[in-house]
Coordinates of C-alpha atoms in Angstrom, one line a residue:
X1 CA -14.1 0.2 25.2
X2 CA -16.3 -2.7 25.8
X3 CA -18.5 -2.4 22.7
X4 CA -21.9 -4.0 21.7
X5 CA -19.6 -6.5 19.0
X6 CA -16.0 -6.8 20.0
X7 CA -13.8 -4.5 21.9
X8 CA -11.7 -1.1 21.3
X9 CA -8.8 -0.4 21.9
X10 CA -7.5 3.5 21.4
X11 CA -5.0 5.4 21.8
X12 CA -4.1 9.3 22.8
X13 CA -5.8 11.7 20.2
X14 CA -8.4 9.1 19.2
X15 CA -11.6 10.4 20.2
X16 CA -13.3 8.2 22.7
X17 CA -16.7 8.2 20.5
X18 CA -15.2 7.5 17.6
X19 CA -14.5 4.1 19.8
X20 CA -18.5 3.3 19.8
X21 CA -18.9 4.8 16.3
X22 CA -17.0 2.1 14.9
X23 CA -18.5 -1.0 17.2
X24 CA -21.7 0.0 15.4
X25 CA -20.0 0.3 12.0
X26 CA -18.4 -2.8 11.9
X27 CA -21.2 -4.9 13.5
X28 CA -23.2 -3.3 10.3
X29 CA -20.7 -3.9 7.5
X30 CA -20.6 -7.8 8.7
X31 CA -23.9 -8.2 8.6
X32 CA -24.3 -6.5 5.6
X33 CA -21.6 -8.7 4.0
X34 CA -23.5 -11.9 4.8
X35 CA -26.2 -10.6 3.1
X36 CA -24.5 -10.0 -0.1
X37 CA -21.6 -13.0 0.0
X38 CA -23.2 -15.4 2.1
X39 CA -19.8 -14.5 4.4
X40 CA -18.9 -13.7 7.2
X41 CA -15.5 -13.5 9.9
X42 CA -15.3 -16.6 12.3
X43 CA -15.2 -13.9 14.8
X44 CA -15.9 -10.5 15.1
X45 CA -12.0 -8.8 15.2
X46 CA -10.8 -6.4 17.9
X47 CA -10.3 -3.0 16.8
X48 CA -7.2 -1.6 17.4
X49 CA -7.0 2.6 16.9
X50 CA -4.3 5.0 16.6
X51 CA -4.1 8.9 16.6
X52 CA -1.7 9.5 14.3
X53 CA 1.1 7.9 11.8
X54 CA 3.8 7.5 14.8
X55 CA 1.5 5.8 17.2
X56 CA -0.1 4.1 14.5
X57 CA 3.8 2.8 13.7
X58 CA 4.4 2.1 17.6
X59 CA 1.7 0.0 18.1
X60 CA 2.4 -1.8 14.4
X61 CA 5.7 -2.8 15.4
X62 CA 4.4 -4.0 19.0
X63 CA 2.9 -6.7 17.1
X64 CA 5.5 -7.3 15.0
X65 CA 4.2 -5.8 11.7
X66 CA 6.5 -3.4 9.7
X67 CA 4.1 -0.8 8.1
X68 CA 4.6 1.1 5.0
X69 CA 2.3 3.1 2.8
X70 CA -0.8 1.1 4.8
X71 CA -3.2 3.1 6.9
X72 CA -4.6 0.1 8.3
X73 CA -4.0 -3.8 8.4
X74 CA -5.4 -6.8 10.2
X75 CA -4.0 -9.5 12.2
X76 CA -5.6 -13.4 12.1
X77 CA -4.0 -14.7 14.8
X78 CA -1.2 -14.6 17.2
X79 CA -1.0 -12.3 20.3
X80 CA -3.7 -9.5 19.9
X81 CA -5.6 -10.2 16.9
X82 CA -7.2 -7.5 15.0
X83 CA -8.0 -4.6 12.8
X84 CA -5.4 -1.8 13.4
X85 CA -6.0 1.7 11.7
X86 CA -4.9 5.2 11.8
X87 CA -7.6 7.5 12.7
X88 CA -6.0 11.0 11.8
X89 CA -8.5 11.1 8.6
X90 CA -12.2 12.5 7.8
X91 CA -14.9 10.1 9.5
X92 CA -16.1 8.7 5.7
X93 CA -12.5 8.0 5.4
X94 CA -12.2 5.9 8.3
X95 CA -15.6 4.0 8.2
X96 CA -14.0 2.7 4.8
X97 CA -10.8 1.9 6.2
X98 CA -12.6 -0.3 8.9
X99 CA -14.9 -2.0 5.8
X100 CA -11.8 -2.3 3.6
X101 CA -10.0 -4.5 6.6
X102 CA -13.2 -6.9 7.4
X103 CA -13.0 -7.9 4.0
X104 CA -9.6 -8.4 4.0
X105 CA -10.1 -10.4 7.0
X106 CA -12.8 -12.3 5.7
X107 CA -11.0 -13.1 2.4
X108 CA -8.0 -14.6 4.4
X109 CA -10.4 -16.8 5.6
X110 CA -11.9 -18.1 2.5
X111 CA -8.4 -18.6 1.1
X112 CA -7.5 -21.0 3.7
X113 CA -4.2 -19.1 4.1
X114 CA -2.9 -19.4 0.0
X115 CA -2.3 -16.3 -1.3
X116 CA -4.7 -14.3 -3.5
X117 CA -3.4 -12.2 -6.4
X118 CA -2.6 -9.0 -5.1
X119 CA -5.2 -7.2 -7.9
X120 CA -8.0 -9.8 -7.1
X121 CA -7.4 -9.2 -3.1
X122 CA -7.1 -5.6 -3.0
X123 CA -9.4 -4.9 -5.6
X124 CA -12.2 -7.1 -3.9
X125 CA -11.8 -4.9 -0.4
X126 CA -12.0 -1.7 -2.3
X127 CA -14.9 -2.8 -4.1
X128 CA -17.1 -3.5 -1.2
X129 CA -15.5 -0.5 0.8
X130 CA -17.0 1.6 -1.7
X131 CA -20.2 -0.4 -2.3
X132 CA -20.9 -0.9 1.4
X133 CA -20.2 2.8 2.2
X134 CA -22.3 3.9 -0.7
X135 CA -25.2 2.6 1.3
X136 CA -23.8 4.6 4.4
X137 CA -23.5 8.3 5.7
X138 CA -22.3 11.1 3.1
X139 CA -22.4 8.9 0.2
X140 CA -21.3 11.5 -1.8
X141 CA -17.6 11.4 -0.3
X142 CA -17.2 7.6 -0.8
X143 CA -19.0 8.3 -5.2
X144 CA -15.9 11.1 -5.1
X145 CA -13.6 8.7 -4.5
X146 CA -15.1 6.2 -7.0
X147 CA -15.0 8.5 -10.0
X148 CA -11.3 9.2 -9.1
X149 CA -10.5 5.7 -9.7
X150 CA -12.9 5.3 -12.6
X151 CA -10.8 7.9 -14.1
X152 CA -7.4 7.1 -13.3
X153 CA -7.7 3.7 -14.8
X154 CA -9.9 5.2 -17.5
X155 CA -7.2 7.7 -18.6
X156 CA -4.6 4.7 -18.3
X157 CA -6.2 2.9 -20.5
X158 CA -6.9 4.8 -23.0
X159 CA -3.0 6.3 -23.1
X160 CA -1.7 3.1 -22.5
X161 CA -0.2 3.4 -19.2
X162 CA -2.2 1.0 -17.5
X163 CA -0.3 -2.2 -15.5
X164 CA -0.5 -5.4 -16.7
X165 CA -2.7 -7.6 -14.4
X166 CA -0.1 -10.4 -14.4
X167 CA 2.1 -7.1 -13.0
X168 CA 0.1 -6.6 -10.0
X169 CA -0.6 -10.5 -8.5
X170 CA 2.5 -10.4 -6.3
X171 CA 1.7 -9.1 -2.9
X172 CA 5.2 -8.2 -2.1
X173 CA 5.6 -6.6 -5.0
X174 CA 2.4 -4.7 -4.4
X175 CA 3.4 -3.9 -0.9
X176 CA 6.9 -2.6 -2.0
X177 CA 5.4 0.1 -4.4
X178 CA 6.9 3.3 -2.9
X179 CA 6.0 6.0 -6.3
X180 CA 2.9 7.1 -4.8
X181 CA 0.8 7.5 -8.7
X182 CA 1.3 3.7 -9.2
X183 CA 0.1 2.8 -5.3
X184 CA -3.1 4.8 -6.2
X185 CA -3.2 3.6 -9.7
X186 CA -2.8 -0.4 -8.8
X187 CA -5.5 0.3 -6.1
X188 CA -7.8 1.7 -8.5
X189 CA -6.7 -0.5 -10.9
X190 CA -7.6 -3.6 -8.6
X191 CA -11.3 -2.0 -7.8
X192 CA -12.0 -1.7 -11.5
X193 CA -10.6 -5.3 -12.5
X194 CA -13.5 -6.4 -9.3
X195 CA -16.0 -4.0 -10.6
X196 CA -15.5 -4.6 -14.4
X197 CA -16.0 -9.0 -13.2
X198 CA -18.8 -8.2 -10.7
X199 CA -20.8 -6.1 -13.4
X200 CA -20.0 -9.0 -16.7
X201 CA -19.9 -12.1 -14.4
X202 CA -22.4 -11.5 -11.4
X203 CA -22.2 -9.8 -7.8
X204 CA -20.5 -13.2 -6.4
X205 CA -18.0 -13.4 -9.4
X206 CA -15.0 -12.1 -7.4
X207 CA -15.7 -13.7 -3.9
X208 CA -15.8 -17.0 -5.9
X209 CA -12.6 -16.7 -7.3
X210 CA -11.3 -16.6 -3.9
X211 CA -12.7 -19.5 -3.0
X212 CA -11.6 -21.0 -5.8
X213 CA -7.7 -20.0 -5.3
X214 CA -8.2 -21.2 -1.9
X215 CA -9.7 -24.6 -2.8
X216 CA -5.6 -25.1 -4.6
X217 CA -6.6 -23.2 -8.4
X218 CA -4.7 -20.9 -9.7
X219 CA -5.3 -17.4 -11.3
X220 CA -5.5 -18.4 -14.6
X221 CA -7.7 -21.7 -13.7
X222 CA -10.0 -19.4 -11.2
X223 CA -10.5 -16.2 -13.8
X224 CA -11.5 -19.5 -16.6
X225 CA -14.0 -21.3 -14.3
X226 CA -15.6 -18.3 -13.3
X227 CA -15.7 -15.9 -16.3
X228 CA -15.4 -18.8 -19.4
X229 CA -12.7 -16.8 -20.9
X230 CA -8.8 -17.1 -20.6
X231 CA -6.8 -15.2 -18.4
X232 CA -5.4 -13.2 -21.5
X233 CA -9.3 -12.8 -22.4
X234 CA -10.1 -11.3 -19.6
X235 CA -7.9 -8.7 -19.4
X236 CA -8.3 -7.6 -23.2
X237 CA -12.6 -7.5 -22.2
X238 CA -11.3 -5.2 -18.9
X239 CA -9.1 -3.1 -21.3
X240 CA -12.1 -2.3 -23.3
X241 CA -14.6 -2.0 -21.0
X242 CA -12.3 0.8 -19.4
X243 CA -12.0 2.7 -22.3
X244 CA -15.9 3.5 -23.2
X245 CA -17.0 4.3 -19.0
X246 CA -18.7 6.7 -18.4

């Protein structure tokens, strides 16, 4: 499908309208991102769309990309670039996926190709999936979703079951999770970390520090620049600042 921003490709079981659904989606969460971030892809990606897990394996490994507990990825370059998704889920559910890869895509940009913490990465696409999305169609299924993760990390907290940040900053490591309760609780833990910086530090706080990692800091120089508190600090403020939510 030729759409109004990039094209569309799909596969069997993909619904042809969900095709221009999404041109219109993502044309509005990059616009909506250079509103908030000042930021924005060097080009508007491809979209790349399967009907369920197996095709969305098929067409993963066509490119060369092994695929594990993802639903969706994105590709900067090399033959066919793009964001790929599944598309076997509930319409919210996708529009986030699509919103969670831009971000991703736009992130790998502003690194400059180093490697953001896995928390800081992750955490940042989830936090503007739901933020974005928030603004969007049935808001209330993207607010369930945040209260689940609010409260996942919440309960961890408080019980002492939460992951260490220094725990969740290798990506391989992250990717190689396979218990499902710690993938969903280093997601939610990684929105949270975002959320708990973007409401202390300011609504640019955690798109800074990945400029600053890609500008040759580290974590522990980025998270002191931006917050004026150690690394240490910073996860001792997030600690408490789970533990009296609401």
């Amino acid at each position: 499908y030729q759409g109004s921003v990039s094209d569309t490709y799909y596969s069997e079981l993909v619904p042809a309208t969900l095709a221009v659904d999404l041109q219109a989606h993502l044309g509005w969460v990059a616009a909506r991102f250079q509103e908030l971030q000042g930021l924005q892809s060097a080009t508007i990606p491809d979209i790349y769309l399967a009907g369920n897990q197996s095709l969305f394996e098929q067409v993963a490994a066509a490119t060369g990309t092994i695929v594990g507990f993802e639903t969706g990825f994105y590709r900067k370059s090399g033959s066919r670039p793009g964001i790929y998704m599944r598309t076997d889920f509930f319409r919210t559910n996708i529009l986030r996926l699509l919103t969670h890869e831009y971000v991703h895509l736009v992130l790998d940009g502003v690194s400059v190709g180093r490697e953001i913490p896995a928390w800081l990465n992750e955490g940042t696409a989830r936090y503007f999936e739901y933020t974005l999305n928030l603004e969007g169609e049935r808001p209330d299924a993207t607010r369930l979703r945040v209260y689940r993760d609010a409260d996942k990390v919440r309960t961890a907290a408080l019980d002492e079951t939460i992951i260490d940040l220094r725990d969740l900053e290798s990506l391989e490591i992250w990717n190689g999770q396979t218990d499902d309760a710690k993938i969903g609780l280093q997601y939610a833990e990684g929105y949270m970390a975002v959320r708990y910086l973007t409401e202390t530090y300011g609504e640019k706080a955690a798109v800074s520090m990945n400029k600053s990692i890609g500008r040759g800091a580290n974590i522990f120089t980025a998270v002191e620049d931006e917050t004026g508190v150690a690394y240490p600090n910073f996860q001792t403020g997030f600690r408490e600042w789970l533990k009296t939510w609401e």
